[in-house]
CSV table of C-alpha atoms and ligand atoms in Angstrom, one decimal:
chain,number,residue,atom,x,y,z
A,1,MET,CA,0.0,0.0,0.0
A,2,GLU,CA,1.2,3.5,-0.9
A,3,LYS,CA,2.0,5.6,2.2
A,4,ILE,CA,3.1,8.7,0.3
A,5,ARG,CA,1.9,9.6,-3.2
A,6,ILE,CA,3.2,12.6,-5.0
A,7,SER,CA,1.6,13.4,-8.3
A,8,HIS,CA,2.8,16.0,-10.8
A,9,LEU,CA,4.2,18.2,-8.1
A,10,SER,CA,5.8,21.5,-9.1
A,11,LYS,CA,7.1,24.4,-7.0
A,12,LYS,CA,8.0,27.8,-8.3
A,13,TYR,CA,9.8,30.5,-6.4
A,14,GLY,CA,9.3,33.5,-8.6
A,15,LYS,CA,10.8,32.5,-11.9
A,16,VAL,CA,12.8,29.6,-10.4
A,17,LEU,CA,11.1,26.2,-11.1
A,18,ALA,CA,12.6,24.4,-8.1
A,19,VAL,CA,10.5,21.2,-8.6
A,20,ASP,CA,9.2,20.2,-12.1
A,21,SER,CA,6.3,17.8,-12.2
A,22,VAL,CA,7.6,15.2,-9.8
A,23,THR,CA,5.6,12.0,-9.5
A,24,LEU,CA,6.5,9.2,-7.1
A,25,ALA,CA,5.1,6.7,-4.5
A,26,VAL,CA,6.5,5.4,-1.3
A,27,GLU,CA,5.2,2.0,-0.3
A,28,ASP,CA,4.5,0.9,3.3
A,29,LYS,CA,7.6,-0.3,5.2
A,30,GLU,CA,9.8,1.2,2.4
A,31,PHE,CA,13.0,3.2,2.6
A,32,PHE,CA,12.8,5.6,-0.3
A,33,SER,CA,15.5,8.2,-1.1
A,34,LEU,CA,15.5,11.3,-3.2
A,35,LEU,CA,19.1,11.7,-4.5
A,36,GLY,CA,20.6,14.4,-6.6
A,37,PRO,CA,23.1,17.2,-6.7
A,38,SER,CA,22.8,20.4,-4.6
A,39,GLY,CA,19.9,22.6,-5.7
A,40,CYS,CA,18.1,19.9,-7.7
A,41,GLY,CA,14.9,20.3,-5.6
A,42,LYS,CA,15.0,17.4,-3.1
A,43,SER,CA,14.4,19.4,0.0
A,44,THR,CA,11.6,21.3,-1.7
A,45,VAL,CA,9.8,18.1,-2.5
A,46,LEU,CA,10.2,16.9,1.1
A,47,ARG,CA,9.0,20.3,2.5
A,48,CYS,CA,5.9,20.1,0.3
A,49,VAL,CA,5.1,16.6,1.8
A,50,ALA,CA,5.7,18.1,5.3
A,51,GLY,CA,3.4,21.1,4.6
A,52,LEU,CA,6.2,23.5,5.0
A,53,GLU,CA,5.8,24.7,1.4
A,54,VAL,CA,2.7,25.1,-0.7
A,55,PRO,CA,3.1,23.4,-4.1
A,56,SER,CA,2.5,25.5,-7.2
A,57,GLU,CA,0.9,22.5,-8.9
A,58,GLY,CA,0.1,18.9,-8.2
A,59,GLU,CA,-1.1,16.7,-5.4
A,60,VAL,CA,0.3,15.0,-2.3
A,61,TYR,CA,-1.3,12.1,-0.4
A,62,ILE,CA,-0.2,10.7,2.9
A,63,GLY,CA,-1.9,7.3,3.4
A,64,ALA,CA,-5.4,7.8,2.0
A,65,THR,CA,-5.5,11.5,2.9
A,66,ARG,CA,-5.0,14.1,0.3
A,67,VAL,CA,-2.9,16.7,2.1
A,68,ASN,CA,-2.3,19.0,-1.0
A,69,SER,CA,-4.1,19.7,-4.1
A,70,SER,CA,-3.4,22.9,-5.9
A,71,ALA,CA,-6.4,22.4,-8.2
A,72,ASP,CA,-8.8,22.0,-5.3
A,73,GLY,CA,-7.1,24.4,-2.9
A,74,ILE,CA,-6.3,21.8,-0.3
A,75,ASN,CA,-3.3,22.4,2.0
A,76,VAL,CA,-3.4,20.5,5.3
A,77,PRO,CA,-1.3,22.3,7.9
A,78,THR,CA,1.9,20.6,9.0
A,79,GLU,CA,0.8,19.9,12.6
A,80,LEU,CA,-2.2,17.9,11.2
A,81,ARG,CA,-0.1,15.7,9.0
A,82,PRO,CA,0.8,12.3,10.4
A,83,ILE,CA,4.5,12.8,9.8
A,84,GLY,CA,7.8,12.8,11.8
A,85,MET,CA,10.6,15.0,10.6
A,86,VAL,CA,14.3,15.2,11.1
A,87,PHE,CA,16.5,17.7,9.4
A,88,GLN,CA,20.2,18.2,8.9
A,89,ASN,CA,20.6,20.5,12.0
A,90,TYR,CA,18.3,18.1,14.0
A,91,ALA,CA,17.3,21.0,16.3
A,92,VAL,CA,17.2,19.4,19.7
A,93,TRP,CA,16.5,21.9,22.4
A,94,PRO,CA,19.7,22.6,24.4
A,95,HIS,CA,17.9,23.6,27.6
A,96,MET,CA,16.0,20.3,27.8
A,97,THR,CA,17.2,16.9,28.8
A,98,VAL,CA,16.9,13.9,26.4
A,99,HIS,CA,13.8,12.9,28.3
A,100,GLU,CA,12.2,16.4,28.0
A,101,ASN,CA,13.2,16.7,24.3
A,102,VAL,CA,11.7,13.4,23.3
A,103,ALA,CA,8.5,13.8,25.5
A,104,TYR,CA,7.8,17.3,24.3
A,105,PRO,CA,5.5,16.5,21.3
A,106,LEU,CA,3.3,14.4,23.6
A,107,LYS,CA,3.3,17.1,26.3
A,108,LEU,CA,2.0,19.5,23.6
A,109,LYS,CA,-0.8,17.0,23.0
A,110,LYS,CA,-1.6,17.1,26.7
A,111,LEU,CA,-1.5,13.3,27.0
A,112,PRO,CA,-1.8,11.7,30.5
A,113,LYS,CA,1.6,11.4,32.2
A,114,GLU,CA,1.6,7.6,32.4
A,115,ILE,CA,1.0,7.3,28.7
A,116,ILE,CA,3.8,9.7,28.0
A,117,GLU,CA,6.2,7.7,30.2
A,118,THR,CA,5.3,4.4,28.4
A,119,LYS,CA,5.7,5.9,25.0
A,120,LEU,CA,8.9,7.7,26.0
A,121,LYS,CA,10.4,4.4,27.2
A,122,ASP,CA,9.6,2.8,23.9
A,123,ALA,CA,11.0,5.6,21.8
A,124,LEU,CA,14.2,5.8,23.8
A,125,HIS,CA,14.6,2.0,23.6
A,126,THR,CA,14.0,2.1,19.8
A,127,VAL,CA,17.0,4.4,19.4
A,128,GLY,CA,19.1,3.0,22.3
A,129,LEU,CA,19.1,6.1,24.5
A,130,GLU,CA,17.5,4.7,27.7
A,131,ARG,CA,20.6,5.2,29.8
A,132,LEU,CA,21.2,8.8,28.7
A,133,SER,CA,17.7,10.2,29.3
A,134,ASP,CA,18.9,12.7,32.0
A,135,ARG,CA,21.6,14.3,29.9
A,136,TYR,CA,21.5,17.6,28.2
A,137,PRO,CA,22.3,17.7,24.4
A,138,SER,CA,25.7,19.4,25.2
A,139,GLN,CA,26.6,16.2,27.1
A,140,LEU,CA,25.9,14.0,24.0
A,141,SER,CA,27.9,13.1,20.9
A,142,GLY,CA,26.6,14.2,17.5
A,143,GLY,CA,25.3,10.7,16.8
A,144,GLU,CA,23.5,10.6,20.1
A,145,GLN,CA,21.9,14.0,19.5
A,146,GLN,CA,20.7,12.7,16.1
A,147,ARG,CA,19.1,9.8,17.8
A,148,VAL,CA,17.3,12.2,20.2
A,149,ALA,CA,15.9,13.9,17.1
A,150,LEU,CA,14.8,10.5,15.7
A,151,ALA,CA,13.1,9.5,19.0
A,152,ARG,CA,11.3,12.8,19.1
A,153,ALA,CA,10.0,12.2,15.6
A,154,LEU,CA,9.0,8.6,16.3
A,155,ILE,CA,7.2,9.2,19.6
A,156,LYS,CA,4.2,10.6,17.9
A,157,GLU,CA,3.9,7.3,16.0
A,158,PRO,CA,3.7,9.0,12.7
A,159,GLU,CA,2.6,7.2,9.5
A,160,VAL,CA,5.7,8.3,7.7
A,161,LEU,CA,9.2,9.7,8.6
A,162,LEU,CA,10.7,12.5,6.5
A,163,LEU,CA,14.4,12.8,6.8
A,164,ASP,CA,16.4,15.6,5.1
A,165,GLU,CA,20.2,14.9,5.1
A,166,PRO,CA,20.0,13.9,8.8
A,167,LEU,CA,23.5,12.5,8.9
A,168,SER,CA,25.4,15.2,7.1
A,169,ASN,CA,26.6,16.9,10.3
A,170,LEU,CA,28.2,13.7,11.6
A,171,ASP,CA,31.9,12.7,10.9
A,172,ALA,CA,32.5,10.2,8.2
A,173,LYS,CA,32.9,7.2,10.5
A,174,LEU,CA,29.8,7.9,12.5
A,175,ARG,CA,27.8,8.7,9.4
A,176,GLU,CA,28.6,5.2,8.0
A,177,GLN,CA,27.6,3.6,11.3
A,178,MET,CA,24.4,5.6,11.5
A,179,ARG,CA,23.4,4.3,8.0
A,180,PHE,CA,23.1,0.8,9.5
A,181,GLU,CA,21.3,2.1,12.6
A,182,LEU,CA,18.7,4.0,10.5
A,183,LYS,CA,18.1,1.0,8.3
A,184,ASP,CA,17.8,-1.3,11.3
A,185,LEU,CA,15.4,1.1,13.0
A,186,GLN,CA,13.3,1.3,9.9
A,187,ARG,CA,13.1,-2.5,9.6
A,188,ARG,CA,12.2,-2.9,13.3
A,189,THR,CA,9.5,-0.2,13.3
A,190,GLY,CA,8.3,-0.8,9.8
A,191,ILE,CA,7.8,2.9,9.3
A,192,PRO,CA,8.1,4.1,5.7
A,193,ILE,CA,10.9,6.7,5.3
A,194,LEU,CA,11.3,9.4,2.6
A,195,TYR,CA,15.0,10.3,2.8
A,196,VAL,CA,16.8,13.2,1.1
A,197,THR,CA,20.5,13.1,0.5
A,198,HIS,CA,23.1,14.2,-2.1
A,199,ASP,CA,25.3,11.4,-0.9
A,200,GLN,CA,25.0,8.5,-3.4
A,201,ALA,CA,26.8,6.0,-1.2
A,202,GLU,CA,24.3,6.7,1.5
A,203,ALA,CA,21.3,6.3,-0.8
A,204,LEU,CA,22.6,3.1,-2.4
A,205,ALA,CA,23.3,1.6,1.0
A,206,MET,CA,20.0,2.3,2.7
A,207,SER,CA,17.3,2.5,0.1
A,208,ASP,CA,14.8,0.0,-1.1
A,209,HIS,CA,14.1,2.4,-4.0
A,210,LEU,CA,15.5,5.7,-4.9
A,211,ALA,CA,14.7,8.5,-7.3
A,212,VAL,CA,17.5,10.4,-8.9
A,213,MET,CA,16.7,14.0,-9.4
A,214,ASN,CA,18.4,16.6,-11.6
A,215,ALA,CA,17.3,20.2,-12.1
A,216,GLY,CA,13.8,19.8,-10.5
A,217,ARG,CA,13.0,16.6,-12.3
A,218,ILE,CA,13.1,12.9,-11.5
A,219,VAL,CA,15.4,11.2,-14.1
A,220,GLN,CA,15.2,7.6,-12.8
A,221,VAL,CA,13.5,5.6,-10.1
A,222,GLY,CA,14.7,2.1,-9.3
A,223,THR,CA,16.4,-0.2,-6.8
A,224,PRO,CA,20.0,0.7,-5.9
A,225,ALA,CA,21.2,-2.2,-8.1
A,226,GLU,CA,19.1,-1.2,-11.0
A,227,ILE,CA,20.3,2.4,-10.9
A,228,TYR,CA,23.9,1.4,-10.5
A,229,THR,CA,24.0,-1.3,-13.2
A,230,CYS,CA,21.5,0.3,-15.7
A,231,PRO,CA,21.6,4.1,-15.3
A,232,ALA,CA,18.9,5.7,-17.5
A,233,ASP,CA,21.2,8.4,-18.9
A,234,ARG,CA,24.6,9.9,-18.8
A,235,PHE,CA,23.8,12.2,-15.9
A,236,VAL,CA,22.8,9.2,-13.7
A,237,ALA,CA,25.8,7.1,-14.9
A,238,ASP,CA,28.1,10.0,-14.0
A,239,PHE,CA,26.4,10.9,-10.7
A,240,ILE,CA,26.1,7.4,-9.2
A,241,GLY,CA,29.4,5.7,-8.5
A,242,LEU,CA,32.6,6.1,-10.5
A,243,MET,CA,32.4,5.9,-14.3
A,244,ASN,CA,34.9,6.2,-17.2
A,245,PHE,CA,33.6,7.8,-20.4
A,246,VAL,CA,35.5,7.3,-23.6
A,247,PRO,CA,34.4,8.2,-27.2
A,248,GLY,CA,33.4,5.2,-29.4
A,249,ARG,CA,31.6,4.3,-32.6
A,250,ILE,CA,28.8,1.8,-33.0
A,251,LEU,CA,29.8,-0.5,-36.0
A,252,SER,CA,26.7,-2.8,-36.1
A,253,ARG,CA,23.7,-4.0,-34.2
A,254,ASN,CA,22.3,-7.5,-33.7
A,255,GLY,CA,19.1,-7.5,-31.7
A,256,GLU,CA,19.9,-6.0,-28.3
A,257,GLU,CA,23.7,-6.2,-28.8
A,258,ALA,CA,25.8,-3.5,-30.4
A,259,THR,CA,29.4,-3.8,-31.5
A,260,VAL,CA,31.3,-0.8,-30.6
A,261,GLU,CA,34.8,0.3,-31.5
A,262,PHE,CA,36.8,2.3,-28.9
A,263,LEU,CA,40.2,2.8,-27.4
A,264,SER,CA,42.1,2.9,-30.7
A,265,GLY,CA,40.3,0.2,-32.6
A,266,HIS,CA,39.3,-2.2,-29.9
A,267,ARG,CA,35.9,-3.9,-30.5
A,268,LEU,CA,33.4,-5.0,-27.9
A,269,SER,CA,29.9,-6.4,-27.9
A,270,VAL,CA,27.7,-4.4,-25.5
A,271,ALA,CA,24.1,-5.1,-24.4
A,272,ASP,CA,22.3,-2.0,-25.5
A,273,ARG,CA,18.6,-1.3,-26.2
A,274,SER,CA,19.0,2.3,-27.3
A,275,ASP,CA,18.6,3.4,-30.9
A,276,LEU,CA,22.0,5.0,-30.9
A,277,SER,CA,24.1,4.6,-34.0
A,278,GLY,CA,27.5,6.0,-35.1
A,279,GLU,CA,29.4,8.2,-32.6
A,280,CYS,CA,28.7,7.4,-29.0
A,281,LEU,CA,30.1,7.5,-25.5
A,282,VAL,CA,31.3,4.2,-24.0
A,283,ALA,CA,30.8,4.1,-20.2
A,284,VAL,CA,32.8,1.6,-18.1
A,285,ARG,CA,32.8,1.1,-14.4
A,286,PRO,CA,36.4,0.9,-12.9
A,287,GLU,CA,35.6,-2.6,-11.5
A,288,ASP,CA,34.5,-3.8,-15.0
A,289,ILE,CA,38.1,-3.4,-16.3
A,290,SER,CA,40.7,-6.0,-15.6
A,291,LEU,CA,44.5,-5.6,-15.8
A,292,SER,CA,46.9,-8.4,-16.8
A,293,PRO,CA,50.1,-8.6,-18.8
A,294,ALA,CA,48.2,-10.4,-21.6
A,295,GLY,CA,45.1,-8.1,-21.7
A,296,PRO,CA,44.0,-7.2,-25.3
A,297,ILE,CA,44.2,-3.4,-25.0
A,298,ARG,CA,47.7,-2.1,-24.4
A,299,CYS,CA,48.0,0.3,-21.5
A,300,ARG,CA,50.4,1.9,-19.1
A,301,VAL,CA,50.0,2.4,-15.4
A,302,GLU,CA,50.2,6.2,-14.6
A,303,VAL,CA,49.2,6.3,-11.0
A,304,ARG,CA,48.6,3.6,-8.4
A,305,SER,CA,46.7,4.5,-5.3
A,306,TYR,CA,46.3,2.1,-2.3
A,307,ALA,CA,42.7,2.1,-0.9
A,308,GLY,CA,43.0,-0.7,1.6
A,309,HIS,CA,40.4,-3.1,0.3
A,310,LEU,CA,41.3,-2.5,-3.3
A,311,ILE,CA,43.9,-0.8,-5.5
A,312,ASP,CA,42.8,2.2,-7.5
A,313,TYR,CA,44.8,2.8,-10.8
A,314,LYS,CA,44.9,5.4,-13.4
A,315,VAL,CA,46.0,3.8,-16.7
A,316,ARG,CA,46.5,5.4,-20.1
A,317,ALA,CA,45.1,3.4,-23.0
A,318,GLY,CA,44.4,4.4,-26.6
A,319,GLY,CA,44.6,8.2,-25.9
A,320,ALA,CA,42.3,8.0,-22.8
A,321,VAL,CA,43.0,7.8,-19.1
A,322,LEU,CA,40.9,5.3,-17.3
A,323,ARG,CA,40.2,4.5,-13.6
A,324,VAL,CA,40.6,0.8,-12.9
A,325,GLN,CA,39.9,-0.8,-9.5
A,326,THR,CA,41.4,-4.2,-8.8
A,327,ALA,CA,41.7,-6.7,-6.0
A,328,LYS,CA,44.3,-5.6,-3.5
A,329,THR,CA,46.5,-8.6,-4.5
A,330,GLU,CA,46.9,-7.3,-8.1
A,331,VAL,CA,49.8,-5.1,-7.7
A,332,TYR,CA,51.4,-3.3,-10.7
A,333,LYS,CA,54.0,-0.6,-10.7
A,334,GLU,CA,53.6,2.9,-11.9
A,335,GLY,CA,55.1,3.1,-15.4
A,336,GLU,CA,54.5,-0.6,-16.1
A,337,GLU,CA,53.3,-1.5,-19.6
A,338,LEU,CA,50.5,-4.2,-19.6
A,339,GLY,CA,47.1,-4.9,-21.0
A,340,LEU,CA,43.5,-4.3,-20.0
A,341,ALA,CA,40.2,-6.0,-20.8
A,342,VAL,CA,36.8,-4.5,-20.6
A,343,GLN,CA,34.1,-6.9,-19.2
A,344,ARG,CA,31.1,-4.7,-19.4
A,345,ALA,CA,30.2,-1.3,-20.9
A,346,MET,CA,27.2,1.0,-21.4
A,347,LEU,CA,26.5,3.3,-24.4
A,348,PHE,CA,25.2,6.8,-24.2
A,349,ALA,CA,24.8,9.7,-26.7
A,350,PRO,CA,28.0,11.5,-27.4
A,351,ARG,CA,28.7,14.8,-25.6
A,352,GLU,CA,27.4,17.9,-27.4
A,353,SER,CA,30.4,19.8,-28.6
B,1,ATP,N1,12.6,30.0,-0.5
B,1,ATP,C1,13.2,30.0,-1.7
B,1,ATP,N2,13.1,31.1,-2.5
B,1,ATP,C2,13.7,31.0,-3.7
B,1,ATP,N3,14.4,30.0,-4.2
B,1,ATP,C3,14.4,28.9,-3.4
B,1,ATP,C4,13.9,28.8,-2.1
B,1,ATP,N4,14.1,27.6,-1.6
B,1,ATP,C5,14.8,26.9,-2.5
B,1,ATP,N5,15.0,27.7,-3.6
B,1,ATP,C6,15.7,27.2,-4.9
B,1,ATP,O1,15.1,26.1,-5.3
B,1,ATP,C7,16.0,25.2,-5.8
B,1,ATP,C8,15.9,23.8,-5.1
B,1,ATP,O2,16.3,24.0,-3.8
B,1,ATP,P1,16.3,22.8,-2.7
B,1,ATP,O3,16.6,23.3,-1.4
B,1,ATP,O4,15.1,22.0,-2.9
B,1,ATP,O5,17.5,21.9,-3.3
B,1,ATP,P2,18.2,20.6,-2.7
B,1,ATP,O6,18.2,19.6,-3.8
B,1,ATP,O7,17.6,20.2,-1.4
B,1,ATP,O8,19.7,21.1,-2.5
B,1,ATP,P3,20.8,20.8,-1.3
B,1,ATP,O9,21.4,19.4,-1.7
B,1,ATP,O10,21.8,21.8,-1.5
B,1,ATP,O11,20.1,20.8,0.0
B,1,ATP,C9,17.4,25.8,-5.7
B,1,ATP,O12,17.7,26.4,-6.9
B,1,ATP,C10,17.1,26.9,-4.6
B,1,ATP,O13,18.0,28.0,-4.8
B,2,MG,MG1,18.3,20.2,0.6
């Protein structure tokens, strides 16, 4: 069942079209991310769902309730929407203890004290903060403060959780750890999450589905694996993960296979359903290239970079410089002449000159 449905949502600020006809659905129990570069409109979409912005066009449903319709003049106020929110600056109140911060939304509702205490215990347990409930935010780490904000959002038992870059103030190590915590929390509570981030590693790691946005529009929706392995266009291919782009030429097609020539005359069969012909751009992931002394395409190692779990090379081949990532056991020297093989490639339209 759909928990959030956004239909042809647009938002204009003066002449700026910040969101351009966005349509998407978040299913129950789903972790759904909006991913895209800075300024592409992610937060604006989330703020419309939260009722913090009024859409210029389109409709928003939370569960079965239509909370926005520009055509019918519906705009349900934020406090009446069944949502929990956490933003980048997580805004926990410094003068209140963890206990007071988390209980605050229920105190506002004037619930009986015993009920507040029971729900508070549950919420603190969910985020693992039971033992710190008497501390003030200044006595907590960044990750712990983030969990206070999450508990405060969860205590109202919202139908959906809206999160806008909630991990970006944390250091890299904690951010990585919190990814697992968030995903685990979502699995335990079953609450659907609409998550905004510009960090593709974060979105790939946590999401069931994600929508990639560019310049106000959604360019692709899919599972992390679909988006990584079959990017819809060059923008997505470039934005998600590392990608080498080299010019090529399509020589022939046979069903859904194209034979492409690239890297100074090398030929490769590529699965490709597009109707491209002639000049094209061949896109290759660094892990889809292998290096060996006998590889068919001659190359030279320019830079070798140790990354712990793998080795990251820059190699020069047929006039291009390519990123290649190999197992940490495949050690070649800078300046070494060897060969490379391309296992898998994707084809896109050539760059406009
Ligand atoms: N209140 C506003 N008035 C005018 N323009 C705005 C306003 N809020 C956002 N914008 C513009 O709308 C566009 C989308 O902004 P938005 O905050 O949704 O981007 P974002 O994808 O969340 O970016 P970031 O990753 O940097 O947070 C931007 O061009 C921004 O400058
Ligand atoms: Mg934003």
